[in-house]
Coordinates of C-alpha atoms and ligand atoms in Angstrom, one line a residue:
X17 CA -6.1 -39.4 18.1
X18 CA -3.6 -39.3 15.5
X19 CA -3.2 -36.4 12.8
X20 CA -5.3 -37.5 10.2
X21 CA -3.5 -34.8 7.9
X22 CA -0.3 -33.9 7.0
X23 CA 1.0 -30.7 9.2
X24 CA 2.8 -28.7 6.5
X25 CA 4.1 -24.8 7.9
X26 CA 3.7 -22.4 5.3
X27 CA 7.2 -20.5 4.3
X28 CA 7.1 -17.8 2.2
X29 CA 10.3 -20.1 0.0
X30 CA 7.4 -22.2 -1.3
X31 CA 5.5 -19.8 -2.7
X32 CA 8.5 -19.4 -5.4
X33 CA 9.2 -22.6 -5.8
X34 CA 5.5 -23.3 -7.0
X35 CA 6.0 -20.3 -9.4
X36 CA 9.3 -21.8 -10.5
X37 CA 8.2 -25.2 -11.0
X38 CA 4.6 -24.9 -12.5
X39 CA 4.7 -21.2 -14.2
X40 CA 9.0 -21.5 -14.8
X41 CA 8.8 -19.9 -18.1
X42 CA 6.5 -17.1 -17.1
X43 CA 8.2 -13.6 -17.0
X44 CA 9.2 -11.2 -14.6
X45 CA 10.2 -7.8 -16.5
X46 CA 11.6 -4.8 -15.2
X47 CA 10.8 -1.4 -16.8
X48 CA 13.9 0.5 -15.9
X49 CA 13.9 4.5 -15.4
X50 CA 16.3 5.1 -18.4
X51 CA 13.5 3.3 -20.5
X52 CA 15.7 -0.2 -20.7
X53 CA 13.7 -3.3 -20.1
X54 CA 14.5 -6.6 -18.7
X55 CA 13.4 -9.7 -18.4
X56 CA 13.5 -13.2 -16.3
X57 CA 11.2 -16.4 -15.7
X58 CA 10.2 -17.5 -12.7
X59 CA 12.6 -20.4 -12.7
X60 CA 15.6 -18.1 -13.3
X61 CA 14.6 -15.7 -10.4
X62 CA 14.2 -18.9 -7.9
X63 CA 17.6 -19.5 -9.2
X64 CA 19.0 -16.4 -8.7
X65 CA 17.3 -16.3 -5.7
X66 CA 19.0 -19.5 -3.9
X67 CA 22.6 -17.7 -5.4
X68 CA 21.9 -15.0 -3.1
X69 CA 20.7 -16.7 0.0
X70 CA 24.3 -18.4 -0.3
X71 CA 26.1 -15.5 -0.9
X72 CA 24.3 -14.2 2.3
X73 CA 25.6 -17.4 4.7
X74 CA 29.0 -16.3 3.0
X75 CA 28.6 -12.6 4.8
X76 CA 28.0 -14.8 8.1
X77 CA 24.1 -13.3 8.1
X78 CA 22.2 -15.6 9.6
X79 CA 18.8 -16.5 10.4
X80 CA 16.6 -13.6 12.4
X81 CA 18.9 -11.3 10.9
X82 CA 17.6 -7.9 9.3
X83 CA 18.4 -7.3 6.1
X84 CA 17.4 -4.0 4.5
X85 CA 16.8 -2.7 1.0
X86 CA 17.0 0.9 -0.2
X87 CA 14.7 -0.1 -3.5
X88 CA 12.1 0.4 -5.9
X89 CA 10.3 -1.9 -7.5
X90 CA 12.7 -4.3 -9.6
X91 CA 13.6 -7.7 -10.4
X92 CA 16.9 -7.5 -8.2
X93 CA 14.9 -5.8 -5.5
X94 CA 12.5 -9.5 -5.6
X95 CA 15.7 -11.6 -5.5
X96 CA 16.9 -9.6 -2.6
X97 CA 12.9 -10.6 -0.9
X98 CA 13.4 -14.6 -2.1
X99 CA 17.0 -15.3 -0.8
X100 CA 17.2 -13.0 2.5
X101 CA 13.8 -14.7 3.4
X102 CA 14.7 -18.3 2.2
X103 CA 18.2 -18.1 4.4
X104 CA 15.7 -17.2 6.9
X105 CA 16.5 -13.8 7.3
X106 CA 14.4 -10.8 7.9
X107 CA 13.9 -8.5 5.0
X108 CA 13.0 -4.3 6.0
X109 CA 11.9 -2.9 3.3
X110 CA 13.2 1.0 3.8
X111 CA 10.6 3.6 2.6
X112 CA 13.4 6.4 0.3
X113 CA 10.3 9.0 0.8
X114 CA 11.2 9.1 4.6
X115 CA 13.0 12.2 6.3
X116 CA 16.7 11.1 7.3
X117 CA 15.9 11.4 11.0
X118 CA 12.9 8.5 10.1
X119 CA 15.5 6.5 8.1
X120 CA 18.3 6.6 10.8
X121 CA 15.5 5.8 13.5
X122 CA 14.0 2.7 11.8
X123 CA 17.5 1.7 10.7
X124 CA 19.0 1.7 14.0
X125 CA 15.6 0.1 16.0
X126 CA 15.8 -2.9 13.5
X127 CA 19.6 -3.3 13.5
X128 CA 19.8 -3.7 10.0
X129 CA 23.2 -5.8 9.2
X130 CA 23.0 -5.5 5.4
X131 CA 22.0 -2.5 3.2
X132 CA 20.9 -3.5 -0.5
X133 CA 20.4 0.0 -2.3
X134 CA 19.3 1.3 -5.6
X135 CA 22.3 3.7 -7.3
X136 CA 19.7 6.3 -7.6
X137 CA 20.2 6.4 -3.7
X138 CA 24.1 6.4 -3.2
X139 CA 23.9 10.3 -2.4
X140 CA 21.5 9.1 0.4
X141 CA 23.1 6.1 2.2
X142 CA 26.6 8.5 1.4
X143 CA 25.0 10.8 3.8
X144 CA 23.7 8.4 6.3
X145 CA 26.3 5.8 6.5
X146 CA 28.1 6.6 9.4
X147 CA 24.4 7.1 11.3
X148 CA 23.8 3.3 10.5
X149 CA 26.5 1.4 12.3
X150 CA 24.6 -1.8 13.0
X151 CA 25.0 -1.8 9.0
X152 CA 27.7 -4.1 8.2
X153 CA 27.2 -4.6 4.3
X154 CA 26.2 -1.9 2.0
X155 CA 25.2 -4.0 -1.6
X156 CA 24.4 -2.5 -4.5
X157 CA 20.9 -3.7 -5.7
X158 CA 21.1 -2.7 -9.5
X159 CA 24.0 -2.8 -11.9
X160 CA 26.5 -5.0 -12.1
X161 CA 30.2 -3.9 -10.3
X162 CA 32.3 -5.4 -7.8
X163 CA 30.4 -6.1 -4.5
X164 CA 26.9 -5.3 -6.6
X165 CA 24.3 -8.0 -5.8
X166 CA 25.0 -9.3 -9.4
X167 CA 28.4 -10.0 -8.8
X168 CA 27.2 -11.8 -5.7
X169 CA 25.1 -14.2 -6.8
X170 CA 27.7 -14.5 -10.3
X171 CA 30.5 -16.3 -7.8
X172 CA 27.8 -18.9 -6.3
X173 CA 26.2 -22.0 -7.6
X174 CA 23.1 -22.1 -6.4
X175 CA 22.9 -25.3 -4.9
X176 CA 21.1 -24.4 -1.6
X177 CA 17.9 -25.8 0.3
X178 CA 16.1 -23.2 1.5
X179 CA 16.6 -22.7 5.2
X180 CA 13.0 -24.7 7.1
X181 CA 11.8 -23.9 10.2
X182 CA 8.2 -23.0 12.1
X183 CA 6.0 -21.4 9.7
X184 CA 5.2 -18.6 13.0
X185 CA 8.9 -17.1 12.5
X186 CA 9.2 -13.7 11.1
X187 CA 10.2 -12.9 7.6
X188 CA 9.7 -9.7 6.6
X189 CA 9.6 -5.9 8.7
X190 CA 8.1 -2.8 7.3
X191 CA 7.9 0.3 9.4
X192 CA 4.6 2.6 9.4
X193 CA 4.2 6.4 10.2
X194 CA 0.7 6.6 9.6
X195 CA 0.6 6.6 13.7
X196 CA 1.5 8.9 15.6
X197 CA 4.8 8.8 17.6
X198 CA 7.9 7.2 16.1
X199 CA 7.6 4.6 13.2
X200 CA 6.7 1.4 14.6
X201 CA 7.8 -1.7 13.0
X202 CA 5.3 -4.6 11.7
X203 CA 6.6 -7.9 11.4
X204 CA 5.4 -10.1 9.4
X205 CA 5.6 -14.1 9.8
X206 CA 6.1 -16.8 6.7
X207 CA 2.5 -18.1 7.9
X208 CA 0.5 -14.5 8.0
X209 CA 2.5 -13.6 4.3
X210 CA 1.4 -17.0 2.8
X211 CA -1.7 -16.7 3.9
X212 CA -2.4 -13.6 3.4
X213 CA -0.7 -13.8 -0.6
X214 CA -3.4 -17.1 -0.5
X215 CA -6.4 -14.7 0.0
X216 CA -5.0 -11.9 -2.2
X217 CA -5.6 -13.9 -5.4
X218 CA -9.2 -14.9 -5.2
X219 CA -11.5 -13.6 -8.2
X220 CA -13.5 -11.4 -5.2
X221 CA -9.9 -9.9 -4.0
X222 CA -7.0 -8.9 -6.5
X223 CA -8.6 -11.3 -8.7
X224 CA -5.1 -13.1 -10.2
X225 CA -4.3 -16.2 -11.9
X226 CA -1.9 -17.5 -14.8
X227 CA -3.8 -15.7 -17.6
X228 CA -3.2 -12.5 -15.5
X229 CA 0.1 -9.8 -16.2
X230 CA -0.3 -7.7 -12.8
X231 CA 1.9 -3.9 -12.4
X232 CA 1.7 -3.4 -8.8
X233 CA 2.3 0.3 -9.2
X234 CA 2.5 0.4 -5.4
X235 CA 6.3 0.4 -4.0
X236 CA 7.7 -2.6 -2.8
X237 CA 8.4 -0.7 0.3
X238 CA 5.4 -0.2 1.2
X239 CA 3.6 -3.2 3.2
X240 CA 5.3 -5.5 1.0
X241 CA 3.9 -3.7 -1.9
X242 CA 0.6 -5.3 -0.6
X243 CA 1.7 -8.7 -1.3
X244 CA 1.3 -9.0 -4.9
X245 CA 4.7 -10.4 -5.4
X246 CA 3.9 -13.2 -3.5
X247 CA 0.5 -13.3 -4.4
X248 CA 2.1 -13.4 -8.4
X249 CA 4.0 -16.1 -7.1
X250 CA 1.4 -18.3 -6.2
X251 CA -1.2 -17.3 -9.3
X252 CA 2.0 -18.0 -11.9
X253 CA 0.9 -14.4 -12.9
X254 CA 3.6 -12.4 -15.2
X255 CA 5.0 -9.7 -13.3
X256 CA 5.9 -6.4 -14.7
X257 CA 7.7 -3.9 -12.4
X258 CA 8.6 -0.5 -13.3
X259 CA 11.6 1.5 -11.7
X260 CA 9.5 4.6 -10.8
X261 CA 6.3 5.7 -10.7
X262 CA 6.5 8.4 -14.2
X263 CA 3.3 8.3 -15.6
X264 CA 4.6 7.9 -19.0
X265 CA 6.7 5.5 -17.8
X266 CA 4.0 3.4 -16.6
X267 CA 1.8 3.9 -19.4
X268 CA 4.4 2.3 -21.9
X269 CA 5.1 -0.5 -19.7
X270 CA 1.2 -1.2 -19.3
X271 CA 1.2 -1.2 -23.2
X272 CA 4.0 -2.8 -24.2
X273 CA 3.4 -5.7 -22.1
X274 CA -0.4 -6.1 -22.6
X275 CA -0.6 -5.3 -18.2
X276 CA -4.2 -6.8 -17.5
X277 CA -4.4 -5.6 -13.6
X278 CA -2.6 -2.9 -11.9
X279 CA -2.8 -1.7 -8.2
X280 CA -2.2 1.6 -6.5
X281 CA -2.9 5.1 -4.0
X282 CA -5.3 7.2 -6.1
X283 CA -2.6 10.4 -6.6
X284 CA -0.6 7.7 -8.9
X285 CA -3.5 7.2 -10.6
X286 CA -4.8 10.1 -10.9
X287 CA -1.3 11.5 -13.0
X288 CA -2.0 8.2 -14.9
X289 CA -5.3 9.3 -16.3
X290 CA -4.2 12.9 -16.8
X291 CA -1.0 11.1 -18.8
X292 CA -3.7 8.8 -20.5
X293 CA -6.0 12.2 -21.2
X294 CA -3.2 14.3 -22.8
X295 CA -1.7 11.4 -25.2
X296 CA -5.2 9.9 -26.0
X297 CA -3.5 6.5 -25.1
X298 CA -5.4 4.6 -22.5
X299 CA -3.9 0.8 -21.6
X300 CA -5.9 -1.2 -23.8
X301 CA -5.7 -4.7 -21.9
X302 CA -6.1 -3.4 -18.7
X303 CA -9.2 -5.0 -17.1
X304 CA -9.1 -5.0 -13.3
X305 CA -7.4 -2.1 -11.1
X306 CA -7.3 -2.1 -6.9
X307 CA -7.1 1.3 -5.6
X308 CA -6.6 1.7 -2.5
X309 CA -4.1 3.4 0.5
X310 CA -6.8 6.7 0.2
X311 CA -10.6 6.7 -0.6
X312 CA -11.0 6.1 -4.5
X313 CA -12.7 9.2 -5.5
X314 CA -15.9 8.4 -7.6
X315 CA -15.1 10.3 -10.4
X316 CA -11.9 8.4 -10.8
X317 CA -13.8 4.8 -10.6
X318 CA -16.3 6.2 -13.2
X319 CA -13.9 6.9 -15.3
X320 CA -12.3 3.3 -15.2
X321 CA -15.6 1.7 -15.3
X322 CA -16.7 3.9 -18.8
X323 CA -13.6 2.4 -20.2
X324 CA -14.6 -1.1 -19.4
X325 CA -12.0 -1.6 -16.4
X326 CA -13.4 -3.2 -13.3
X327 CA -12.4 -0.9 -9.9
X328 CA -11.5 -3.3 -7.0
X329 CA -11.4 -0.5 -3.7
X330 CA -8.7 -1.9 -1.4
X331 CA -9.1 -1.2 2.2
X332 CA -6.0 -1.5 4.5
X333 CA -3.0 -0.7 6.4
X334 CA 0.8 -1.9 6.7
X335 CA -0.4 -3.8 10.7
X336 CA -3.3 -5.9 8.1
X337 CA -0.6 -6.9 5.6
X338 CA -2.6 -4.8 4.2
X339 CA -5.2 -6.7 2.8
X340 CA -8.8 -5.8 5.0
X341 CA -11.5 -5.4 2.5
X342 CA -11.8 -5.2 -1.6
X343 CA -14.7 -4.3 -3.3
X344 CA -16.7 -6.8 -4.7
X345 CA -19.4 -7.4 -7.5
X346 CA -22.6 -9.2 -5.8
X347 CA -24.7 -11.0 -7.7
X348 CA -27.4 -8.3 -8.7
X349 CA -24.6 -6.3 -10.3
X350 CA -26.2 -6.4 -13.8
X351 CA -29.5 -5.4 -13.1
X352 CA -28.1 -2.7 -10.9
X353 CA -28.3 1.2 -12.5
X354 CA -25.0 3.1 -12.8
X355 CA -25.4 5.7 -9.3
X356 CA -25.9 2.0 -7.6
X357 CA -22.7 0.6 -9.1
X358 CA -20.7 3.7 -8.6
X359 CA -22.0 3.9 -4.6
X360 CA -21.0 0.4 -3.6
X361 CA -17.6 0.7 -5.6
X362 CA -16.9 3.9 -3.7
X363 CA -17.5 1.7 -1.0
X364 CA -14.4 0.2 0.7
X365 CA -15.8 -3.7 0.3
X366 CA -16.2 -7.0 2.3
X367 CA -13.6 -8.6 4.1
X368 CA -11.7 -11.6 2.5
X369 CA -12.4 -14.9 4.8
X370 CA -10.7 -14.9 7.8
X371 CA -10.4 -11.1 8.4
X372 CA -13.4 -10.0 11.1
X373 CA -14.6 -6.2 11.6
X374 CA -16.1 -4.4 14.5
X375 CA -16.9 -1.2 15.1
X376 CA -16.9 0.6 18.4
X377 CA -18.0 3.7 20.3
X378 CA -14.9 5.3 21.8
X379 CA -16.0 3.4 25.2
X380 CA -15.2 0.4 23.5
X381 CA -18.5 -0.4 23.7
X382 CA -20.2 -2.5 20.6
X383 CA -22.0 -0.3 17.6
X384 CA -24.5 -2.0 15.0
X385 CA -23.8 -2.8 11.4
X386 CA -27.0 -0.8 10.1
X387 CA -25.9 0.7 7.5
X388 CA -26.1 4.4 9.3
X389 CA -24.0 4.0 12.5
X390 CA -20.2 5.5 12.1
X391 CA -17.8 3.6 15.0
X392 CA -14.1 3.1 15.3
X393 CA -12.9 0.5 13.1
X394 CA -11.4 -2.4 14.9
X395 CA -10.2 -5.8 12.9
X396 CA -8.7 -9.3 13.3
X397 CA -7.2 -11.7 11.8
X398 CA -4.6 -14.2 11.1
X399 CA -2.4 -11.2 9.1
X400 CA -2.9 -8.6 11.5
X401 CA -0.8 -7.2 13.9
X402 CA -0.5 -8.3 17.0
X403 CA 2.2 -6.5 18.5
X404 CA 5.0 -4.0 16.7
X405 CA 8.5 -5.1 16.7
X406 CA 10.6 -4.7 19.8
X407 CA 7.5 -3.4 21.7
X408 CA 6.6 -4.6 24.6
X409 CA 3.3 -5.4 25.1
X410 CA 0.0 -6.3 22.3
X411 CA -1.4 -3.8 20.6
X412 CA -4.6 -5.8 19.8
X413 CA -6.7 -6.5 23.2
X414 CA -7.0 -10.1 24.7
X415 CA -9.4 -10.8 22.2
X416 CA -7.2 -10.2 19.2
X417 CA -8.7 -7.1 17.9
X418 CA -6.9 -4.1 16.6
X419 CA -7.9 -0.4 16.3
X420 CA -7.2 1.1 12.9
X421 CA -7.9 4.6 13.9
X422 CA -9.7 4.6 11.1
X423 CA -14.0 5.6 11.5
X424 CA -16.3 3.4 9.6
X425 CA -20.4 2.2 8.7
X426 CA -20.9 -1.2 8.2
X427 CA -24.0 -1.4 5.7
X428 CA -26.5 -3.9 5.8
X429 CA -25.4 -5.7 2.6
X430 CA -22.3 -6.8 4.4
X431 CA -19.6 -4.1 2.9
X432 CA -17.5 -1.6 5.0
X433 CA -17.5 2.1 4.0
X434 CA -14.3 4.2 5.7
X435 CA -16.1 7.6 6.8
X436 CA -13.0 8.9 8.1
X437 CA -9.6 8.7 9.7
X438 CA -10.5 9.4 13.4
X439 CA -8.0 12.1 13.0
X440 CA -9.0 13.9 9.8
X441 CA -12.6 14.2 10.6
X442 CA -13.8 17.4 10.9
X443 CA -16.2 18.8 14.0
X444 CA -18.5 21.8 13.3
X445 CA -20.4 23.0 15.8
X446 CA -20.5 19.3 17.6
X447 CA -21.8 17.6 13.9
X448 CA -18.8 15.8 12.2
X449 CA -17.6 16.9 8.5
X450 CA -16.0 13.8 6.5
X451 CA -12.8 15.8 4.7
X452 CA -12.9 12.2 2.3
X453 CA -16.3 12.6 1.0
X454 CA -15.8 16.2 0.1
X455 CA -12.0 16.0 -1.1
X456 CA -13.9 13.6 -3.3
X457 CA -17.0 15.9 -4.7
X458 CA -14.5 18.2 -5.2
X459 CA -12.2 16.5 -7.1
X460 CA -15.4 15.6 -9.3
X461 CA -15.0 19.3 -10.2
X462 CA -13.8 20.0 -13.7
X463 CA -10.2 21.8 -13.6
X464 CA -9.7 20.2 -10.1
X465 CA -6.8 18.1 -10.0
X466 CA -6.3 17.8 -6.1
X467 CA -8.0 18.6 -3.1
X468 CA -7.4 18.4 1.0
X469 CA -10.5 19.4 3.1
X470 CA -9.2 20.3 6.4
X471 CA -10.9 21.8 10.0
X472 CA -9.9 25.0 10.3
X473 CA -10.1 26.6 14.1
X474 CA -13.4 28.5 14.6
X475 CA -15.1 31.1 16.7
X476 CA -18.0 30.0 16.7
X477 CA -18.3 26.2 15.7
X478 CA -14.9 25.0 16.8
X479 CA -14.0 23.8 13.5
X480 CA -15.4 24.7 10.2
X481 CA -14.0 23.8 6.7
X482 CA -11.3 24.9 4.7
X483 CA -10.3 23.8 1.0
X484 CA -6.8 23.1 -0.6
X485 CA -7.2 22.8 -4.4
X486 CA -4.6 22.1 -6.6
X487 CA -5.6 23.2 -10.3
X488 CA -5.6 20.8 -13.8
X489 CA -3.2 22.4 -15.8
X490 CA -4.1 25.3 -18.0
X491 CA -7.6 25.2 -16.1
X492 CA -8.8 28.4 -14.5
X493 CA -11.8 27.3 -12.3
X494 CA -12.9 29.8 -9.6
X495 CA -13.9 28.8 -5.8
X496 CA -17.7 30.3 -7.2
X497 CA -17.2 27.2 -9.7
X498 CA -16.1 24.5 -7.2
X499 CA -18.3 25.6 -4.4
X500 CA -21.5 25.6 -6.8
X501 CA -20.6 22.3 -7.7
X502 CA -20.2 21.3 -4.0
X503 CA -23.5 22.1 -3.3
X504 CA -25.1 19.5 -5.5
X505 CA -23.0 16.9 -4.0
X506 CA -22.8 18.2 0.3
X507 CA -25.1 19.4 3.3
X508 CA -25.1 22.9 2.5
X509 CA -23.5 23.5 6.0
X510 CA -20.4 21.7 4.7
X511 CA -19.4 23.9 2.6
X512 CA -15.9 25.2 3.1
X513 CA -15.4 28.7 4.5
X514 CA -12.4 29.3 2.3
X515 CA -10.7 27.7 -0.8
X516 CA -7.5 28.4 -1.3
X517 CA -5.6 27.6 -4.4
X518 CA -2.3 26.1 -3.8
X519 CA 0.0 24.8 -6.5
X520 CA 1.0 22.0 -5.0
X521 CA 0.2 19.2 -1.7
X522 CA 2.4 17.7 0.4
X523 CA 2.3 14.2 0.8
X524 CA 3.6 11.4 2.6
X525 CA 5.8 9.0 2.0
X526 CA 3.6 6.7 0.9
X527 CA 1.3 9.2 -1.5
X528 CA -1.5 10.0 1.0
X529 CA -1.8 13.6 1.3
X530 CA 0.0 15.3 4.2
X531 CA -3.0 16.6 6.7
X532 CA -1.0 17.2 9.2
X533 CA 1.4 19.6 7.3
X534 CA -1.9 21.5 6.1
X535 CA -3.3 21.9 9.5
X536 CA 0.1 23.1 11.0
X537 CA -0.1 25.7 8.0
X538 CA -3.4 26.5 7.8
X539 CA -5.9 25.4 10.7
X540 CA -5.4 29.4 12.3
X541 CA -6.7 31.0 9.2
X542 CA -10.2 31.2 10.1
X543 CA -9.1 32.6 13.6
X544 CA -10.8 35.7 13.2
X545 CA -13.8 34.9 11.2
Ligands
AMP622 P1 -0.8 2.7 5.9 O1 -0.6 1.8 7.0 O2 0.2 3.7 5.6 O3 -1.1 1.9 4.7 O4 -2.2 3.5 6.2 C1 -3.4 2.9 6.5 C2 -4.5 3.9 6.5 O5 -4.7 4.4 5.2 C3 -5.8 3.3 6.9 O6 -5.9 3.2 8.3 C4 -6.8 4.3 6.3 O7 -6.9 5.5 7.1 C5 -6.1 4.7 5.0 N1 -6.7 3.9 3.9 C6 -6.2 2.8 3.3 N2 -7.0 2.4 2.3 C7 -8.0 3.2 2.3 C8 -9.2 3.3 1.5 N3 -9.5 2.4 0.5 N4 -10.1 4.3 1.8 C9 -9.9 5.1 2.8 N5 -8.8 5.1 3.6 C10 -7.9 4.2 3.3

């Protein structure tokens, strides 16, 4: 029988097209570290856009080709996304937070031919340069001199069709450390990104749409700054991108441009509320913020909730595009008390449709969604990885699912709570210790700023507890006051051994906190306890 319906492939070129030609007047502005702001429309970035995907044929790039950027998030840095892609080229997004020995890895495994950077990192391509010599172009992202991507796209006239092709051919490659090994490429097709930027805007998901100005606080660089260009794109959303990720910064961009929904790893938001704490200025149109990257700590969503901001939890990882579960509102929200409504928002969420979870025993073998059952978290779906770049065989089974390493329950209602990373968990005397849920009681700790529950090498129960606080400023809370705070909130056999007051965490590139770090430094200081 004959196609009844027309077989349209989805390419990531259309998405801005549809912005251009039925939101063309909506802005995209661009907060700039030295407190400048510009501004386009949609139509003029599409234009802009084309300019560059000429200027690219010019180099001789062509299609398949990596192209990298060296960016934060900017209205250049989105050009650079539109016109590699829609020449049908294959933007990797660099992550500036690696180690060089990461950067001139990933550089050289993807055989970057092109290098668009941000001036804020000359001193850092300066230094690698001659450790990238696949890299053929280096372009300056921002500012305007000779061989800048301004002067580019200044010489062309934008009269370009956007390259066409099979809707299952790659567009975009971000690498991920969160495994272990060497950073592993994910390579995203026009068809999972469309798709996946199609689910993002749904009410239940990131919840945009034309009446919506979104701040994705999260980088670009990281797993395409989980899509909310391209979701933007197809809402006709105004987009408002800031150069870095300086609380104040951020806070006077949200205000000034009346930002209704913002996304990003709870760290950034937690200097965000301190910022909004110590100036007494909290965003007054912001309505709807996704946190996700790390488990949302409860204090932090009550704190958004009392000042009438819904919390949307995002669940994910760079292999899921990253989209895997939002929290949602059900229907009995509004006759639901507030410990309720703070324990399913704490909760990681529900799947958007066409993402499927499992969870497993480390057999493999099948666990039930009961509501008390932790398993491995496995998930599938049309945006999720199948294999990493250059690799060569699946990394998702015959049957398509992927292991996220990460240890969840599924609860009876339908909604995924994250226990643990396999890896972080903690195992006392053969009984396992979720460091998330009490990083999170203690970070509900007045004069706690930040926390890291870690297992620390024991005599006696293999692994017991220890916790890294970070202290508020000017606060001078005692381990007596955090632990008899703890004790309201954990098993009584939780309770960490030792807190230790550190003035800072490291973290990774990407904000999480830096476990692995912590245990080199301190898993042996329990040794003789
Ligand atoms: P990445 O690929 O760097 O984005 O890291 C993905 C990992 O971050 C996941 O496998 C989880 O371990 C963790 N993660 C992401 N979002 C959340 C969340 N909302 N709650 C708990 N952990 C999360």
């Amino acid at each position: 029988m004959t196609a009844s319906m027309q077989d349209h492939q989805l390419r990531v070129p259309q998405l801005l097209e549809h912005a251009a030609r039925h939101h063309g007047t909506t802005e995209i502005v661009t907060a700039w570290s030295d407190t400048t702001v510009t501004r386009r429309t949609w139509v003029e970035l599409a234009g802009d856009a084309r300019r560059l995907a000429q200027a690219l044929e010019h180099l001789g790039i062509g299609r398949g080709d990596r192209v990298a950027t060296l960016a934060m998030n900017h209205a250049p840095h989105l050009i650079a996304w539109f016109g590699a892609i829609g020449m049908g080229a294959i933007v990797h997004t660099l992550n500036p937070r690696l180690i060089d020995e990461q950067l001139i890895y990933i550089v050289n495994h993807a055989a970057d031919r092109v290098l668009f950077y941000d001036g804020a990192f000359e001193a850092l391509v300066d230094r690698l340069r001659d450790r990238w010599p696949t890299i053929e172009h280096f372009i300056r992202i921002d500012g305007t001199g000779s061989g800048s991507l301004a002067d580019l796209i200044a010489a062309q006239d934008g009269q370009y069709d956007w390259s066409e092709g099979d809707e299952r051919e790659p567009c975009m490659l971000c690498y991920t450390s969160g495994t272990t090994g060497a950073p592993k490429g994910v390579l995203y097709t026009h068809r999972s990104t469309v798709l996946h930027a199609m689910a993002a805007v749904a009410p239940s998901m990131f919840d945009l749409s034309a009446a919506a100005v979104i701040l994705p606080i999260v980088p670009m660089f990281h797993a395409a700054g989980w899509g909310l260009p391209f979701a933007a794109a197809i809402a006709g959303a105004k987009l408002v991108l800031c150069s870095t990720n300086e609380p104040a910064l951020l806070a006077r961009a949200m205000a000034d441009e009346a930002v209704t929904h913002s996304a990003g790893v709870p760290t950034v938001w937690l200097s965000l509320l301190a910022c909004a704490d110590t100036t007494d200025a909290f965003p007054q149109a912001l309505r709807h913020v996704s946190i996700g990257g790390s488990a949302a700590p409860s204090s932090m969503i009550a704190r958004f909730e009392a000042a009438g901001v819904r919390v949307a939890h995002i669940w994910g990882m760079t292999e899921t595009s990253p989209l895997g579960t939002m929290g949602q509102r059900p229907a009995a929200w509004p006759t639901m008390d507030e410990d309720e409504r703070l324990s399913l928002t704490s909760r990681q969420g529900k799947p958007p449709f066409g993402i499927e979870l499992a969870l497993v025993d480390d057999a493999g073998a099948s666990l039930p969604h009961d509501g008390v059952t932790p398993g491995r978290l496995r998930v599938r779906g049309p945006w999720v990885i199948r294999r990493y770049f250059a690799a060569e065989s699946d990394v998702a089974d015959s049957d398509g699912w992927f292991d996220t390493g990460d240890v969840a329950i599924m609860h009876l209602d339908g909604t995924m709570q994250i226990t643990d990373r396999a890896k972080d968990m903690i195992k006392s005397g053969g009984e396992w210790i979720s460091s998330v849920d009490l990083e999170n009681a203690a970070i509900g700790c007045p004069g706690v700023a930040e926390a890291a529950a870690i297992g620390a090498i024991h005599p006696k129960w293999g692994e017991r507890p220890i916790l890294l606080v970070v202290r508020r400023p000017a606060s001078a809370v005692t381990s007596g006051e955090i632990r008899d705070h703890l004790q309201s909130h954990v098993a009584k056999w939780w309770l960490p051994d030792e807190i230790i007051f550190v003035a800072e965490l490291p973290h990774t590139a990407t904000g999480k906190i830096l476990k692995s770090a912590l245990r080199d430094r301190y898993a042996g200081s329990l040794a003789n306890a």
